[in-house]
Coordinates of C-alpha atoms in Angstrom, one line a residue:
M1 CA 52.3 -199.8 -240.1
R2 CA 55.2 -197.2 -240.0
R3 CA 54.2 -193.7 -241.1
P4 CA 56.5 -192.0 -243.6
A5 CA 58.7 -189.4 -241.9
L6 CA 58.3 -185.7 -242.9
R7 CA 61.7 -184.5 -243.7
T8 CA 62.3 -180.8 -243.0
G9 CA 65.6 -178.9 -242.7
V10 CA 67.0 -177.1 -239.7
R11 CA 66.7 -173.8 -241.5
W12 CA 62.9 -174.0 -241.9
K13 CA 62.5 -175.4 -238.4
I14 CA 64.3 -172.4 -236.9
S15 CA 62.5 -170.0 -239.2
I16 CA 59.1 -171.4 -238.2
A17 CA 60.0 -171.3 -234.5
I18 CA 61.2 -167.7 -234.7
A19 CA 58.2 -166.6 -236.7
A20 CA 55.8 -168.4 -234.3
V21 CA 57.4 -166.7 -231.3
G22 CA 57.4 -163.4 -233.0
A23 CA 53.7 -163.7 -234.0
L24 CA 52.8 -164.7 -230.5
I25 CA 54.7 -161.7 -229.0
A26 CA 53.3 -159.3 -231.6
L27 CA 49.7 -160.5 -231.0
T28 CA 50.1 -160.2 -227.2
L29 CA 51.5 -156.7 -227.4
S30 CA 49.0 -155.6 -230.0
L31 CA 46.2 -156.7 -227.7
V32 CA 47.7 -155.0 -224.7
V33 CA 48.3 -151.8 -226.6
H34 CA 44.8 -151.8 -228.2
N35 CA 43.1 -152.4 -224.9
A36 CA 45.2 -149.8 -223.0
A37 CA 44.5 -147.2 -225.7
R38 CA 40.8 -148.0 -225.8
V39 CA 40.6 -147.8 -221.9
S40 CA 42.4 -144.5 -221.9
M41 CA 40.1 -143.1 -224.6
L42 CA 37.0 -144.2 -222.8
E43 CA 38.3 -142.8 -219.5
N44 CA 39.0 -139.4 -221.2
S45 CA 35.6 -139.4 -222.8
R46 CA 33.9 -140.2 -219.4
D47 CA 35.9 -137.3 -217.7
L48 CA 35.0 -134.9 -220.6
Q49 CA 31.4 -135.9 -220.5
M50 CA 31.1 -135.5 -216.8
S51 CA 32.9 -132.1 -216.9
R52 CA 30.4 -130.8 -219.5
L53 CA 27.4 -132.3 -217.4
L54 CA 28.6 -130.5 -214.2
L55 CA 28.9 -127.3 -216.1
A56 CA 25.4 -127.7 -217.5
Q57 CA 24.2 -128.5 -213.9
R58 CA 25.7 -125.2 -212.6
I59 CA 24.1 -123.2 -215.3
Y60 CA 20.7 -125.0 -214.8
E61 CA 20.8 -124.4 -211.0
T62 CA 21.9 -120.9 -211.0
T63 CA 19.4 -119.7 -213.8
K64 CA 16.3 -118.1 -212.3
P65 CA 13.7 -118.8 -213.3
R66 CA 14.9 -122.3 -214.4
T67 CA 14.9 -123.0 -218.1
E68 CA 15.6 -125.9 -220.3
P69 CA 19.0 -127.6 -219.5
K70 CA 21.9 -126.3 -221.6
L71 CA 24.9 -127.8 -223.5
G72 CA 22.8 -130.7 -224.8
S73 CA 21.8 -132.1 -221.4
K74 CA 18.4 -133.5 -220.7
L75 CA 16.3 -133.6 -217.6
N76 CA 14.9 -137.0 -216.7
D77 CA 15.7 -138.5 -220.1
P78 CA 13.5 -141.6 -220.6
E79 CA 16.3 -143.3 -222.7
L80 CA 18.6 -143.3 -219.6
P81 CA 20.2 -146.9 -219.5
R82 CA 19.0 -149.0 -216.7
P83 CA 22.5 -149.8 -215.3
L84 CA 23.1 -146.1 -215.0
R85 CA 19.9 -145.5 -213.2
S86 CA 21.0 -148.1 -210.6
L87 CA 24.2 -146.3 -210.2
L88 CA 22.4 -143.1 -209.5
A89 CA 20.3 -144.7 -206.7
D90 CA 22.8 -143.9 -204.0
G91 CA 22.7 -140.2 -204.9
R92 CA 26.0 -140.0 -206.6
Q93 CA 27.1 -138.9 -210.1
A94 CA 28.0 -141.6 -212.6
T95 CA 29.1 -142.3 -216.2
Y96 CA 28.3 -145.3 -218.4
V97 CA 29.6 -146.5 -221.8
Q98 CA 26.9 -148.1 -223.9
G99 CA 27.6 -150.3 -226.9
E100 CA 30.7 -151.8 -228.4
G101 CA 32.8 -151.0 -231.4
P102 CA 35.1 -148.1 -232.2
A103 CA 32.5 -145.4 -231.4
P104 CA 30.3 -146.4 -228.4
D105 CA 27.9 -144.0 -226.6
V106 CA 29.0 -142.3 -223.4
W107 CA 26.5 -141.3 -220.8
A108 CA 26.9 -139.0 -217.8
A109 CA 24.3 -138.3 -215.1
V110 CA 24.0 -136.5 -211.8
P111 CA 21.0 -136.5 -209.3
L112 CA 19.5 -133.1 -208.5
G113 CA 18.2 -132.1 -205.2
N114 CA 14.5 -132.4 -206.1
G115 CA 14.8 -136.0 -207.2
D116 CA 15.3 -135.2 -210.9
V117 CA 18.2 -136.5 -213.0
L118 CA 20.2 -134.4 -215.3
S119 CA 22.0 -136.5 -218.0
L120 CA 24.2 -135.9 -221.0
H121 CA 24.5 -138.4 -223.9
S122 CA 26.9 -138.3 -226.8
R123 CA 28.8 -140.6 -229.1
I124 CA 32.6 -140.9 -229.1
P125 CA 34.0 -138.3 -231.6
D126 CA 34.8 -139.7 -235.0
R127 CA 38.3 -138.3 -234.6
S128 CA 38.9 -140.6 -231.5
A129 CA 37.5 -143.5 -233.5
G130 CA 39.8 -142.7 -236.3
I131 CA 42.7 -142.6 -234.1
M132 CA 41.8 -146.1 -232.8
K133 CA 41.5 -147.4 -236.4
D134 CA 44.9 -145.9 -237.2
L135 CA 46.5 -147.5 -234.2
D136 CA 45.0 -150.9 -235.0
R137 CA 46.3 -150.6 -238.5
A138 CA 49.7 -149.7 -237.3
L139 CA 49.6 -152.6 -234.9
V140 CA 48.7 -155.1 -237.7
I141 CA 51.4 -153.8 -239.9
G142 CA 54.0 -154.0 -237.1
S143 CA 52.9 -157.5 -236.3
V144 CA 53.2 -158.7 -239.9
S145 CA 56.6 -157.0 -240.2
V146 CA 57.8 -158.8 -237.0
V147 CA 56.6 -162.2 -238.4
F148 CA 58.3 -161.7 -241.8
G149 CA 61.4 -160.2 -240.1
G150 CA 61.5 -163.3 -237.9
C151 CA 61.2 -165.6 -240.8
A152 CA 64.1 -163.8 -242.6
L153 CA 66.2 -163.9 -239.4
G154 CA 65.4 -167.6 -239.0
V155 CA 66.4 -168.4 -242.6
L156 CA 69.7 -166.5 -242.1
I157 CA 70.5 -168.2 -238.8
G158 CA 69.1 -171.5 -239.8
G159 CA 70.9 -171.4 -243.2
Q160 CA 74.3 -170.9 -241.4
L161 CA 73.7 -173.7 -239.0
S162 CA 72.4 -175.9 -241.8
R163 CA 75.3 -175.3 -244.0
R164 CA 77.7 -176.2 -241.1
L165 CA 75.8 -179.4 -240.4
R166 CA 75.8 -180.3 -244.1
K167 CA 79.5 -179.8 -244.3
A168 CA 80.0 -182.0 -241.2
A169 CA 77.7 -184.7 -242.6
A170 CA 79.5 -184.6 -246.0
A171 CA 82.9 -184.9 -244.2
A172 CA 81.7 -187.7 -242.0
G173 CA 80.5 -189.4 -245.2
R174 CA 83.9 -189.2 -246.7
V175 CA 85.4 -190.6 -243.5
A176 CA 82.9 -193.5 -243.7
Q177 CA 84.1 -194.2 -247.2
G178 CA 87.6 -194.6 -246.1
S179 CA 89.1 -191.1 -246.3
T180 CA 91.0 -191.2 -243.1
D181 CA 92.8 -187.9 -243.6
V182 CA 89.5 -185.9 -243.6
R183 CA 88.9 -183.8 -240.5
V184 CA 85.2 -182.9 -239.8
R185 CA 86.3 -179.9 -237.7
E186 CA 88.3 -178.4 -240.5
A187 CA 85.5 -179.1 -243.0
V188 CA 83.0 -177.2 -240.8
G189 CA 85.1 -174.0 -240.5
G190 CA 83.6 -170.8 -239.5
V191 CA 84.5 -168.1 -237.0
V192 CA 81.7 -168.6 -234.5
R193 CA 82.0 -171.6 -232.3
D194 CA 78.8 -173.6 -231.3
E195 CA 77.6 -177.1 -230.7
T196 CA 78.4 -178.1 -234.4
D197 CA 82.1 -177.8 -233.5
E198 CA 81.6 -179.9 -230.5
L199 CA 80.0 -182.5 -232.7
A200 CA 82.7 -182.4 -235.2
R201 CA 85.4 -182.8 -232.6
A202 CA 83.6 -185.8 -231.2
V203 CA 83.4 -187.3 -234.7
D204 CA 87.0 -186.7 -235.3
A205 CA 87.9 -188.3 -231.9
L206 CA 85.8 -191.3 -232.8
T207 CA 87.4 -191.5 -236.2
D208 CA 90.9 -191.5 -234.7
A209 CA 90.0 -194.1 -232.2
L210 CA 88.4 -196.4 -234.8
N211 CA 91.3 -195.9 -237.2
E212 CA 93.8 -196.8 -234.4
R213 CA 91.8 -199.9 -233.5
I214 CA 91.5 -200.9 -237.2
E215 CA 95.2 -200.3 -237.8
A216 CA 96.1 -202.3 -234.7
E217 CA 93.8 -205.2 -235.8
R218 CA 95.3 -205.1 -239.3
R219 CA 98.9 -205.1 -238.0
V220 CA 98.1 -208.1 -235.8
T221 CA 96.4 -210.0 -238.6
A222 CA 99.3 -209.2 -240.9
D223 CA 101.9 -210.2 -238.4
I224 CA 100.1 -213.5 -237.5
A225 CA 99.7 -214.3 -241.2
H226 CA 103.3 -213.4 -242.0
E227 CA 104.6 -215.5 -239.0
L228 CA 102.5 -218.4 -240.2
R229 CA 103.8 -218.3 -243.7
T230 CA 107.2 -219.8 -242.9
P231 CA 106.0 -222.8 -240.9
V232 CA 103.2 -223.5 -243.4
T233 CA 105.7 -223.4 -246.3
G234 CA 107.8 -225.8 -244.4
L235 CA 104.8 -228.1 -243.7
L236 CA 103.9 -228.1 -247.4
T237 CA 107.5 -229.0 -248.3
A238 CA 107.6 -231.8 -245.7
A239 CA 104.3 -233.1 -247.1
E240 CA 105.9 -233.5 -250.5
L241 CA 108.5 -235.8 -249.0
L242 CA 105.8 -238.2 -247.6
P243 CA 105.3 -241.6 -249.4
P244 CA 102.5 -241.8 -251.8
G245 CA 99.1 -242.8 -250.4
R246 CA 95.7 -241.4 -249.2
P247 CA 97.0 -240.0 -245.9
T248 CA 99.6 -238.1 -247.8
E249 CA 97.1 -236.6 -250.2
L250 CA 95.0 -235.4 -247.2
V251 CA 98.0 -233.8 -245.5
R252 CA 99.0 -232.1 -248.7
D253 CA 95.5 -230.9 -249.4
R254 CA 95.1 -229.4 -245.9
A255 CA 98.6 -227.8 -245.9
Q256 CA 97.8 -226.2 -249.3
A257 CA 94.5 -225.0 -248.0
M258 CA 96.2 -223.4 -245.0
R259 CA 98.9 -221.8 -247.3
T260 CA 96.0 -220.3 -249.4
L261 CA 94.3 -219.0 -246.3
V262 CA 97.5 -217.3 -245.1
E263 CA 98.1 -215.7 -248.4
D264 CA 94.5 -214.4 -248.5
V265 CA 94.7 -213.0 -244.9
L266 CA 97.9 -211.2 -245.9
E267 CA 96.2 -209.8 -249.0
V268 CA 93.2 -208.6 -247.0
A269 CA 95.6 -206.9 -244.6
R270 CA 97.4 -205.1 -247.3
L271 CA 94.1 -204.0 -248.9
D272 CA 92.9 -202.7 -245.4
G273 CA 96.1 -200.7 -245.1
A274 CA 95.1 -198.5 -248.1
S275 CA 98.6 -198.6 -249.4
E276 CA 98.0 -200.6 -252.5
R277 CA 98.3 -198.8 -255.9
A278 CA 97.0 -199.9 -259.3
E279 CA 99.5 -200.4 -262.2
L280 CA 97.5 -199.1 -265.0
Q281 CA 97.3 -200.4 -268.6
E282 CA 95.0 -199.7 -271.6
I283 CA 93.2 -203.0 -272.3
S284 CA 90.2 -204.1 -274.4
L285 CA 87.8 -205.2 -271.5
G286 CA 85.7 -207.7 -273.5
E287 CA 88.8 -209.3 -275.1
F288 CA 90.7 -209.5 -271.8
V289 CA 87.8 -211.0 -269.8
S290 CA 87.1 -213.6 -272.5
R291 CA 90.7 -214.8 -272.5
R292 CA 91.1 -214.8 -268.8
V293 CA 87.7 -216.5 -268.0
A294 CA 88.4 -219.2 -270.7
V295 CA 91.7 -220.0 -268.9
L296 CA 90.2 -219.9 -265.4
D297 CA 87.0 -222.0 -266.2
P298 CA 86.3 -223.1 -269.7
A299 CA 82.8 -224.2 -268.8
V300 CA 81.7 -220.5 -268.2
R301 CA 79.5 -218.9 -270.8
I302 CA 80.9 -215.6 -272.0
S303 CA 79.0 -212.8 -273.7
V304 CA 80.5 -209.5 -274.9
V305 CA 77.6 -207.1 -275.6
H306 CA 79.6 -204.0 -276.1
E307 CA 83.4 -203.6 -276.3
S308 CA 85.2 -200.9 -274.4
W309 CA 88.7 -199.8 -273.8
V310 CA 89.6 -199.1 -270.1
S311 CA 92.6 -198.1 -268.1
T312 CA 93.0 -200.5 -265.2
D313 CA 95.3 -203.0 -263.6
P314 CA 95.0 -206.3 -265.4
R315 CA 96.4 -208.3 -262.5
R316 CA 93.9 -207.0 -260.0
L317 CA 91.0 -207.3 -262.5
E318 CA 91.9 -210.9 -263.1
R319 CA 92.0 -211.5 -259.2
I320 CA 88.5 -210.1 -259.0
L321 CA 87.3 -212.4 -261.8
L322 CA 88.9 -215.4 -260.2
N323 CA 87.3 -214.8 -256.8
L324 CA 83.8 -214.1 -258.4
L325 CA 84.0 -217.3 -260.5
T326 CA 85.3 -219.4 -257.5
N327 CA 82.5 -218.1 -255.4
A328 CA 79.9 -218.9 -258.1
A329 CA 81.3 -222.4 -258.6
R330 CA 81.5 -223.1 -254.8
H331 CA 78.2 -221.7 -253.6
G332 CA 76.0 -221.5 -256.8
R333 CA 74.9 -223.8 -259.5
P334 CA 75.8 -224.0 -263.2
P335 CA 75.6 -222.6 -265.7
V336 CA 77.9 -219.6 -264.8
E337 CA 77.6 -216.7 -267.1
V338 CA 79.9 -213.7 -267.6
T339 CA 78.6 -210.7 -269.5
V340 CA 80.7 -207.6 -270.6
E341 CA 78.8 -204.5 -271.5
G342 CA 80.9 -201.4 -271.9
R343 CA 82.7 -200.8 -268.6
V344 CA 80.4 -203.3 -266.7
V345 CA 81.2 -206.9 -266.0
R346 CA 78.4 -209.2 -264.7
V347 CA 79.0 -212.7 -263.2
R348 CA 75.9 -214.8 -262.8
D349 CA 75.1 -218.2 -261.4
Y350 CA 71.8 -220.1 -260.9
G351 CA 72.2 -221.1 -257.3
P352 CA 70.4 -220.1 -254.1
G353 CA 71.7 -216.6 -254.3
F354 CA 73.7 -214.4 -251.9
P355 CA 72.7 -214.5 -248.2
E356 CA 70.6 -211.7 -246.7
A357 CA 73.5 -210.4 -244.5
L358 CA 75.8 -210.0 -247.6
L359 CA 73.2 -208.2 -249.6
R360 CA 72.5 -205.8 -246.6
E361 CA 76.0 -205.2 -245.2
G362 CA 78.4 -206.3 -248.0
P363 CA 81.1 -209.0 -248.0
S364 CA 82.7 -209.7 -244.6
R365 CA 85.7 -211.8 -243.8
F366 CA 85.3 -215.2 -242.2
R367 CA 81.5 -215.1 -242.9
T368 CA 80.2 -217.3 -245.7
G369 CA 76.5 -217.2 -244.9
A370 CA 76.4 -220.9 -244.3
R371 CA 73.9 -222.0 -241.6
D372 CA 76.2 -224.5 -240.0
R373 CA 79.9 -225.1 -239.7
A374 CA 80.0 -227.5 -242.6
G375 CA 80.0 -224.7 -245.1
T376 CA 83.3 -224.3 -247.2
G377 CA 85.4 -221.3 -247.5
H378 CA 86.3 -218.5 -245.1
G379 CA 84.5 -215.5 -246.6
L380 CA 87.7 -213.9 -247.8
G381 CA 87.1 -214.3 -251.6
L382 CA 84.4 -211.7 -252.0
T383 CA 86.2 -209.4 -249.3
I384 CA 89.4 -209.5 -251.5
A385 CA 87.4 -208.9 -254.7
A386 CA 85.7 -205.8 -253.1
G387 CA 89.1 -204.5 -251.8
Q388 CA 90.7 -204.9 -255.2
A389 CA 87.7 -203.1 -256.8
R390 CA 88.3 -200.2 -254.4
V391 CA 91.9 -200.0 -255.5
L392 CA 90.8 -199.8 -259.1
G393 CA 88.3 -197.1 -258.3
A394 CA 85.5 -199.4 -259.2
R395 CA 82.4 -200.6 -257.4
L396 CA 81.4 -204.2 -256.7
T397 CA 77.7 -204.8 -256.1
F398 CA 75.7 -208.0 -255.3
R399 CA 72.1 -208.8 -255.9
N400 CA 69.8 -211.8 -256.4
V401 CA 67.5 -212.6 -259.3
A402 CA 64.0 -213.3 -258.0
A403 CA 62.8 -216.8 -258.8
E404 CA 59.7 -217.0 -261.0
G405 CA 56.7 -216.3 -258.8
D406 CA 58.7 -215.2 -255.8
A407 CA 58.9 -211.5 -255.0
S408 CA 61.3 -212.0 -252.1
P409 CA 64.7 -210.1 -252.4
V410 CA 66.6 -212.9 -250.8
A411 CA 65.2 -216.2 -251.9
S412 CA 66.2 -216.1 -255.6
G413 CA 66.7 -217.9 -258.8
G414 CA 70.4 -216.9 -259.0
A415 CA 73.0 -214.5 -257.8
I416 CA 74.6 -211.7 -259.8
A417 CA 77.9 -209.8 -259.0
V418 CA 78.3 -206.6 -261.0
L419 CA 81.7 -204.9 -261.4
W420 CA 81.4 -201.2 -262.4
L421 CA 84.7 -199.9 -263.7
P422 CA 85.1 -196.1 -263.5
E423 CA 85.4 -193.7 -266.4
H424 CA 88.6 -192.2 -265.0
A425 CA 91.2 -194.6 -263.7
P426 CA 92.9 -194.0 -260.3
T427 CA 96.1 -191.8 -260.3
D428 CA 99.6 -192.8 -259.1
T429 CA 98.7 -191.5 -255.6
G430 CA 95.8 -193.8 -255.3
S431 CA 93.2 -191.1 -255.7
F432 CA 90.6 -191.0 -258.4
P433 CA 87.6 -188.8 -259.5
R434 CA 84.4 -189.9 -257.8
P435 CA 82.8 -192.4 -260.3
V436 CA 79.2 -191.7 -261.3
F437 CA 77.3 -195.0 -261.7
P438 CA 73.8 -195.6 -263.0
D439 CA 71.1 -196.4 -260.3

């Protein structure tokens, strides 16, 4: 079972990375500074304790008769720590720190000539402990500041990179929709050059190469279809001169099918060239669809739920309806229903539905979805319908109606093609505001 991916932006990834690195560095430096300061404080306390003890030793040894040790020192103190006693076994002076925390006890001891031990015991001064607390507080504040500063810096840097990537993605999306004049590198912009510009240049180069290849294929297709038109027309004319009979009917039928195929290929080539422009007229959509469908196929059921006036090209709209009805009659089963609701036209049949590849990738030329070569058609009807819809600024979608008791999105109880006409018609230059369609 595939786990759902956790989507995060580049901005937050960079922010988290910088904050994590800053926190690690701040923690490491804080520990180093804290330990160094503590070691220095303890070493100073040891030296100070030993200096006081040596002074007390001189006073004790030079005083005659000897009295009690001075300066807080003690002779043979029973509380002398055992580790310190072991250090004095060699006859050398030593110091020892007892306890943890900010104010440990510091011991200093020296052996006397008669075998006695003079020792001095005191706690770290509160002032030194306060200094350590202030240092720790400053280190914590500094570490937190570094983390928040790293987050802010990460948001700033990541936001800039994220904006550039989003601009590149948006431009690439417009290129994918057919806007061949869009340049990703120009859309990214900016003064600083980074890997985003390299990506944009690569996408632009790929787009140019694909456009050149598509244009070359379109020209070849158009040239071939154009060259075939003349001999096919001659063949059709010659077939009309043949004597009546079954062979003549077969020749005429095949010649007419070839002529239709050549005309369709030429139309696809023109649509691929993005040079087609709509000739706009204001029409009543429901009335127009009802009249045209009644002429194209009187057996089709027509339903106008809501009438609407639209600015569109009647010839191209009729071509779309013809191709959709032809596809429904050829690959579906009756009854075929056409419904007009506002700016939306639906064509439904009760056949096996659209093939999975068409639902997933859209209509493709010379692919009908038939499992063998006995299928009829060349896959150009829906391709032309989708191309004419693009010229009108409309959107043509395909879906299947699930059969009763079947939840599969492919196996169905019918096919529905939906034409969504835009609120704003295309301009004379072929551009149009981006239509907003319901989900």
